[in-house]
Coordinates of C-alpha atoms in Angstrom, one line a residue:
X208 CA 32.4 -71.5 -65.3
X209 CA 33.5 -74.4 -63.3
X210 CA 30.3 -75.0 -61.5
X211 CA 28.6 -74.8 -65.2
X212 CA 31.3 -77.9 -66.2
X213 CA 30.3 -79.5 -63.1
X214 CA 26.9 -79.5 -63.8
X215 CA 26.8 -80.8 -67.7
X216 CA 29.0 -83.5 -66.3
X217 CA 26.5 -84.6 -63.8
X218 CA 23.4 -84.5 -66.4
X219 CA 25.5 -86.0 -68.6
X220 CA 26.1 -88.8 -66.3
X221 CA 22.6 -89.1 -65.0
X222 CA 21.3 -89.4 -69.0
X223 CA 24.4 -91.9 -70.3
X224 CA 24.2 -95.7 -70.4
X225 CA 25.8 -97.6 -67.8
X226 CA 28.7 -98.5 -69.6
X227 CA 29.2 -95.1 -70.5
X228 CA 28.0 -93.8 -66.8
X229 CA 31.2 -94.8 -64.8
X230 CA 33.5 -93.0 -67.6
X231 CA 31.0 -90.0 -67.3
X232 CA 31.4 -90.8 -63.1
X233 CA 35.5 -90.6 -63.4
X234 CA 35.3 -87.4 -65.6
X235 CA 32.5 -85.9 -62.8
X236 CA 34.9 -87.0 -60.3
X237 CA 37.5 -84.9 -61.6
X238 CA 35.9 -81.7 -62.5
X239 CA 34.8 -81.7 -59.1
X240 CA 38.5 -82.1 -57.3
X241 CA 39.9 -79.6 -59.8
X242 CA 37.1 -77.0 -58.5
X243 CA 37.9 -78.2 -54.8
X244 CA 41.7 -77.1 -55.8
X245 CA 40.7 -73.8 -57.3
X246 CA 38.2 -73.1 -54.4
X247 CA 41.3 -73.7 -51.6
X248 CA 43.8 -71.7 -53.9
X249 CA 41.4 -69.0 -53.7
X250 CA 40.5 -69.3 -50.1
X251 CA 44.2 -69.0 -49.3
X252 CA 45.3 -66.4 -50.9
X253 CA 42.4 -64.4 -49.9
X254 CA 43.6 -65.1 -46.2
X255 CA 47.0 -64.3 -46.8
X256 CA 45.5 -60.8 -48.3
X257 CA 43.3 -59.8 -45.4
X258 CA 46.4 -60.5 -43.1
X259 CA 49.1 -58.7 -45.3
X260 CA 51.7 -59.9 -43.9
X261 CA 55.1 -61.3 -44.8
X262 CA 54.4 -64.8 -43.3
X263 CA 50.9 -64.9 -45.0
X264 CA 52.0 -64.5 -48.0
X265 CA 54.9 -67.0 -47.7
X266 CA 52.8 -69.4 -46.3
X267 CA 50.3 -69.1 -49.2
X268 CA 53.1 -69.7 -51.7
X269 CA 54.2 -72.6 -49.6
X270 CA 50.8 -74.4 -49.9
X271 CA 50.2 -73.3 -53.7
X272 CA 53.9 -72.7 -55.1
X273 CA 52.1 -73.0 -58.4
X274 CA 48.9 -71.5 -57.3
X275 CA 46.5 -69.1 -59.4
X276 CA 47.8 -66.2 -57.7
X277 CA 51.6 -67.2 -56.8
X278 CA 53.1 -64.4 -59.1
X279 CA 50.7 -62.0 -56.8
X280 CA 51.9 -63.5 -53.9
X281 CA 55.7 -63.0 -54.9
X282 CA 54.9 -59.4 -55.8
X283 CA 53.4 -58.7 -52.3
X284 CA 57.0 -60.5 -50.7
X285 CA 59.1 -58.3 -52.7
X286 CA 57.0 -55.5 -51.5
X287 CA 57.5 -56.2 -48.4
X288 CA 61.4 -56.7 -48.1
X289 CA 61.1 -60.4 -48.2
X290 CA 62.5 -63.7 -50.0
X291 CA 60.3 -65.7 -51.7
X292 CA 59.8 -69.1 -49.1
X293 CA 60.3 -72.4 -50.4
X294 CA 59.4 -76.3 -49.3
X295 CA 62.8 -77.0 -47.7
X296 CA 63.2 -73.6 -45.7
X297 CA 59.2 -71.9 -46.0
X298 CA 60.9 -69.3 -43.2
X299 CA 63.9 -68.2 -45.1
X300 CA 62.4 -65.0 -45.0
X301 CA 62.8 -64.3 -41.8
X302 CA 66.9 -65.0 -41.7
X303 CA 67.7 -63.9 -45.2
X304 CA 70.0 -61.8 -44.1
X305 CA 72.4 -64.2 -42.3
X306 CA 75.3 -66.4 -43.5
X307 CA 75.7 -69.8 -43.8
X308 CA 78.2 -69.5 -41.0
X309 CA 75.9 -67.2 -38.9
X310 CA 72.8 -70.1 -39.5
X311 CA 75.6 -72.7 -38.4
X312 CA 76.9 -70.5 -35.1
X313 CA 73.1 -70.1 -34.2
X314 CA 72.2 -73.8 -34.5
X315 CA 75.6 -74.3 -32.5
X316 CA 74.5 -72.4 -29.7
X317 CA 71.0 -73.9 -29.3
X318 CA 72.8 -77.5 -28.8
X319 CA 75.3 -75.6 -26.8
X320 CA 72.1 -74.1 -24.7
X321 CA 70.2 -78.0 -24.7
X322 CA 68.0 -76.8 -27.7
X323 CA 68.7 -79.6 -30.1
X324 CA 68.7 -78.2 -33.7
X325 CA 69.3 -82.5 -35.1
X326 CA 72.1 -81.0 -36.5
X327 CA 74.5 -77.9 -37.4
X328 CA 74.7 -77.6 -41.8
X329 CA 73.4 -74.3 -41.7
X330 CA 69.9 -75.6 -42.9
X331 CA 67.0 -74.3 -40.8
X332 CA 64.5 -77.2 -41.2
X333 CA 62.3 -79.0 -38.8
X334 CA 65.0 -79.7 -36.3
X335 CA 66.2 -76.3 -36.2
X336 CA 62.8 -74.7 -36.3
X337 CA 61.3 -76.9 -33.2
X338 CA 64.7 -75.9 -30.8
X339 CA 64.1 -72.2 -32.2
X340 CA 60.7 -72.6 -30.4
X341 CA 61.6 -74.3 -27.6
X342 CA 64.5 -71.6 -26.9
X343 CA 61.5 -68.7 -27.3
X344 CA 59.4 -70.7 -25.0
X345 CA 61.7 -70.1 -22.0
X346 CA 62.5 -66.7 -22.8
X347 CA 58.9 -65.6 -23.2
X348 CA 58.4 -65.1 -27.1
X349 CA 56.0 -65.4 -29.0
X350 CA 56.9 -69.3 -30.3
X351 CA 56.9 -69.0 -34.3
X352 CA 60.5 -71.1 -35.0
X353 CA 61.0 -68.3 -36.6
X354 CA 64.0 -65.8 -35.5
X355 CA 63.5 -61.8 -35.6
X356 CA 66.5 -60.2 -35.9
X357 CA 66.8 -58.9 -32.3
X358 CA 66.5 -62.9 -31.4
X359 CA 68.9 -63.9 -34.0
X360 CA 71.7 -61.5 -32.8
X361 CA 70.9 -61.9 -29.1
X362 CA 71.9 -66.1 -30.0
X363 CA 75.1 -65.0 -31.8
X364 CA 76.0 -62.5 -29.3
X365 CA 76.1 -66.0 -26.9
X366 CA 73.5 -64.2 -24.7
X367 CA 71.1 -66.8 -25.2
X368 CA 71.2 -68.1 -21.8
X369 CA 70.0 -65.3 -20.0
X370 CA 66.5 -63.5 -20.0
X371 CA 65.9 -62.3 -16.1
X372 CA 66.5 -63.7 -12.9
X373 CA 70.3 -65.0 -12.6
X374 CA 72.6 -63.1 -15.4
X375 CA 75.1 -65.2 -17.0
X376 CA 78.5 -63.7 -17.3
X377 CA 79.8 -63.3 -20.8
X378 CA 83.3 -64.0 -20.1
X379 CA 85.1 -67.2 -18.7
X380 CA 88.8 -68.1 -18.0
X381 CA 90.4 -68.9 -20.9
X382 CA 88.3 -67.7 -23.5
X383 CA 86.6 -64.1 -24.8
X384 CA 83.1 -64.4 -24.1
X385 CA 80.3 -67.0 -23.5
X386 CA 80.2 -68.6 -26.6
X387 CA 83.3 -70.3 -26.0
X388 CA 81.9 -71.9 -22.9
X389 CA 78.7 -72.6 -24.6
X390 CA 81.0 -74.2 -27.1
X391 CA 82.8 -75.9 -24.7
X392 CA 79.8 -77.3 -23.0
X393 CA 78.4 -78.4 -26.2
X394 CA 81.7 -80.5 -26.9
X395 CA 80.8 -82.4 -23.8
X396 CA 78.4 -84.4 -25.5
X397 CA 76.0 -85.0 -22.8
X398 CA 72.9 -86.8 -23.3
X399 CA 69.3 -85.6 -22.3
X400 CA 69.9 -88.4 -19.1
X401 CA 73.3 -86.6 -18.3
X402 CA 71.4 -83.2 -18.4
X403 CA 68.2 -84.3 -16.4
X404 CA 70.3 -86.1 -14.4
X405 CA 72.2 -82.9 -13.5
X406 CA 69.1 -80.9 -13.2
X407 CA 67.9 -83.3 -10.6
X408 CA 71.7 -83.0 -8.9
X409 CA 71.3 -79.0 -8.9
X410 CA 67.6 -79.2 -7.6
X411 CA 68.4 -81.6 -5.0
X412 CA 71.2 -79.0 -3.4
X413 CA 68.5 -76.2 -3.9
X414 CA 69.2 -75.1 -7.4
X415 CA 65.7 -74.5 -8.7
X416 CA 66.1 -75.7 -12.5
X417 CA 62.7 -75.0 -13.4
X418 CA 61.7 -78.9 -14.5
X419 CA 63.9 -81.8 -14.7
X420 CA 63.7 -82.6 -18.8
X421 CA 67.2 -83.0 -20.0
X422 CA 66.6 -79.5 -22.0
X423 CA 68.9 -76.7 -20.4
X424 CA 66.9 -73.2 -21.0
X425 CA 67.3 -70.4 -18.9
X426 CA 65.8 -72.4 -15.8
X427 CA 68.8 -74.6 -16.2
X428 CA 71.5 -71.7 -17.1
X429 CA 70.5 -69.6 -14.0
X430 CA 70.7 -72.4 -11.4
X431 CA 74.3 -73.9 -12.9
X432 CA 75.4 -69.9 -12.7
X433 CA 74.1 -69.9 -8.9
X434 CA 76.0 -73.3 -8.6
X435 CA 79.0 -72.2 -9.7
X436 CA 79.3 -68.7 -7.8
X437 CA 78.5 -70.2 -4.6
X438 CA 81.4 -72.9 -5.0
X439 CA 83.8 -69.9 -6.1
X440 CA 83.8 -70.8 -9.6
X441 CA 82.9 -68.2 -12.4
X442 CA 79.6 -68.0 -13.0
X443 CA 79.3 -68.5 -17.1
X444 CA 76.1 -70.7 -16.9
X445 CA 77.9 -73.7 -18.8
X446 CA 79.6 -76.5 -17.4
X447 CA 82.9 -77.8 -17.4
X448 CA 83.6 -81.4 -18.2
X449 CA 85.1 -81.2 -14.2
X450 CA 81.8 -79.1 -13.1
X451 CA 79.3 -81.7 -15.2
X452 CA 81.3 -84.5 -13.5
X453 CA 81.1 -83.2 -10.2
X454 CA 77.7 -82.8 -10.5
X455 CA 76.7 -86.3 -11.6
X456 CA 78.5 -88.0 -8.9

C-alpha cells in the first residue's frame, strides 16, 4: 500500500503545475521517509526474531520504542524472563534482579578496581557500561557492558581482582574481606597519573603490570599482590595510602 501512495504521489507531481509541483515534491518527500521508517521497523524486528534472544529484542524496542511490532517485542521479553529495556538503562535486563544498593556496591568496586564507572547513583549508564567492559576485557569475557549474574556476584563478592595468575587474598588487617581494602583504596583518590605512575614504579622493580595506563585490572592487582608479599605485607591486591606513597616516591 505504501509503495502504491508513493507512486500516485510521484505521477501526481510529474503531471502538477509548478506552483503546485514543490507542494506535490514536500508531500512525495514524505511518503517516502515514512516508508523508509516502516521498512527499518520491519527490518529490525525481523533481526531481533531470527536471533531470539533477550538482547535482540531489547535492542529492537530500544531503536523503535513505539515501533509496529513493540507490543510483540514486549511479549517475547516477558517470555523470556526479561524487563522491558528503556532509553536511559536499554540493559536493565540483564541486572533486574539487583538493588539499588547492589548497582551502587558494584559501581564502587569498579572505581575501587581502576574501572571508572563516572560515578556511583546506582544508574548503569554509559559510564558504568564502558568500565563494565573494560573490567571483562581483562578477565577474558565476552565485552557486552553488560553483567551475567555469575559476573555480577563475582564483583560483589570483592573477587573482582583476580582471574588466574597471582590470587588476591580476600581478607586484610583490619577489615572482613577484600572489599574493604578495595574500598579503602578507592578512598585514596588517586588519579590515572598516580596509578600509571605506580604501574611504571611496580614494573621498574620487576612487577609486570601488564601496560602502564593508569587503569588497575588484574595486570595491575596481581603485581601490587606480588609487591606486597615480597615486602612482608599482606597480599590484598590494594594499596594502602602508606603502600601507594611508598610506591610513588
Amino acid at each position: 500500500m505504501v509503495r502504491t501512495m508513493l507512486s500516485a504521489a510521484f505521477v501526481a507531481a510529474s503531471l502538477a503545475a509548478p506552483a503546485a509541483a514543490q507542494d506535490l515534491g514536500d508531500i512525495v518527500g514524505g511518503v517516502a521517509r515514512e516508508y523508509l521508517s516502516i521498512e527499518q521497523d520491519r527490518a529490525a524486528f525481523e533481526q531481533a526474531q531470527s536471533q531470539g534472544t533477550l538482547r535482540s529484542y531489547q535492542t529492537y524496542l530500544q531503536q523503535f520504542p513505539s515501533g509496529r511490532y513493540s507490543q510483540q517485542a514486549r511479549d517475547q521479553i516477558a517470555r523470556l524472563g526479561g524487563t522491558t529495556a528503556t532509553r536511559d538503562d536499554p540493559y536493565q535486563g540483564d541486572t533486574s534482579g539487583l538493588s539499588r544498593q547492589q548497582r551502587v556496591s558494584i559501581q564502587q568496586q569498579l572505581n575501587a578496581l581502576g574501572y571508572s564507572t563516572n560515578g556511583a547513583d546506582g544508574n548503569f549508564g554509559p559510564g558504568t557500561r564502558r568500565a563494565i567492559a573494560l573490567w571483562q576485557r581483562d578477565r577474558g569475557y565476552s565485552q557486552t557492558g553488560s553483567l551475567t549474574t555469575a559476573q555480577a556476584n563475582e564483583i560483589l563478592r570483592g573477587t573482582g581482582g583476580t582471574s588466574g595468575g597471582t590470587r588476591v587474598s580476600e581478607t586484610t588487617p583490619g577489615s572482613a574481606s577484600g572489599v574493604g581494602a578495595a574500598g579503602a583504596e578507592g578512598d585514596l583518590g588517586l588519579s590515572r597519573s598516580q596509578r600509571s605512575a605506580i604501574q611504571a614504579s611496580l614494573t621498574r622493580q620487576g612487577y609486570d603490570t601488564r601496560g602502564i595506563d593508569g587503569v588497575f585490572g588484574r595486570g595491575t592487582r596481581g603485581a601490587i599482590a606480588a609487591w606486597q608479599q615480597a615486602n612482608g605485607l599482606q597480599a590484598t591486591g590494594y594499596l594502602t595510602a602508606s603502600q601507594a606513597d611508598s610506591l610513588l616516591r
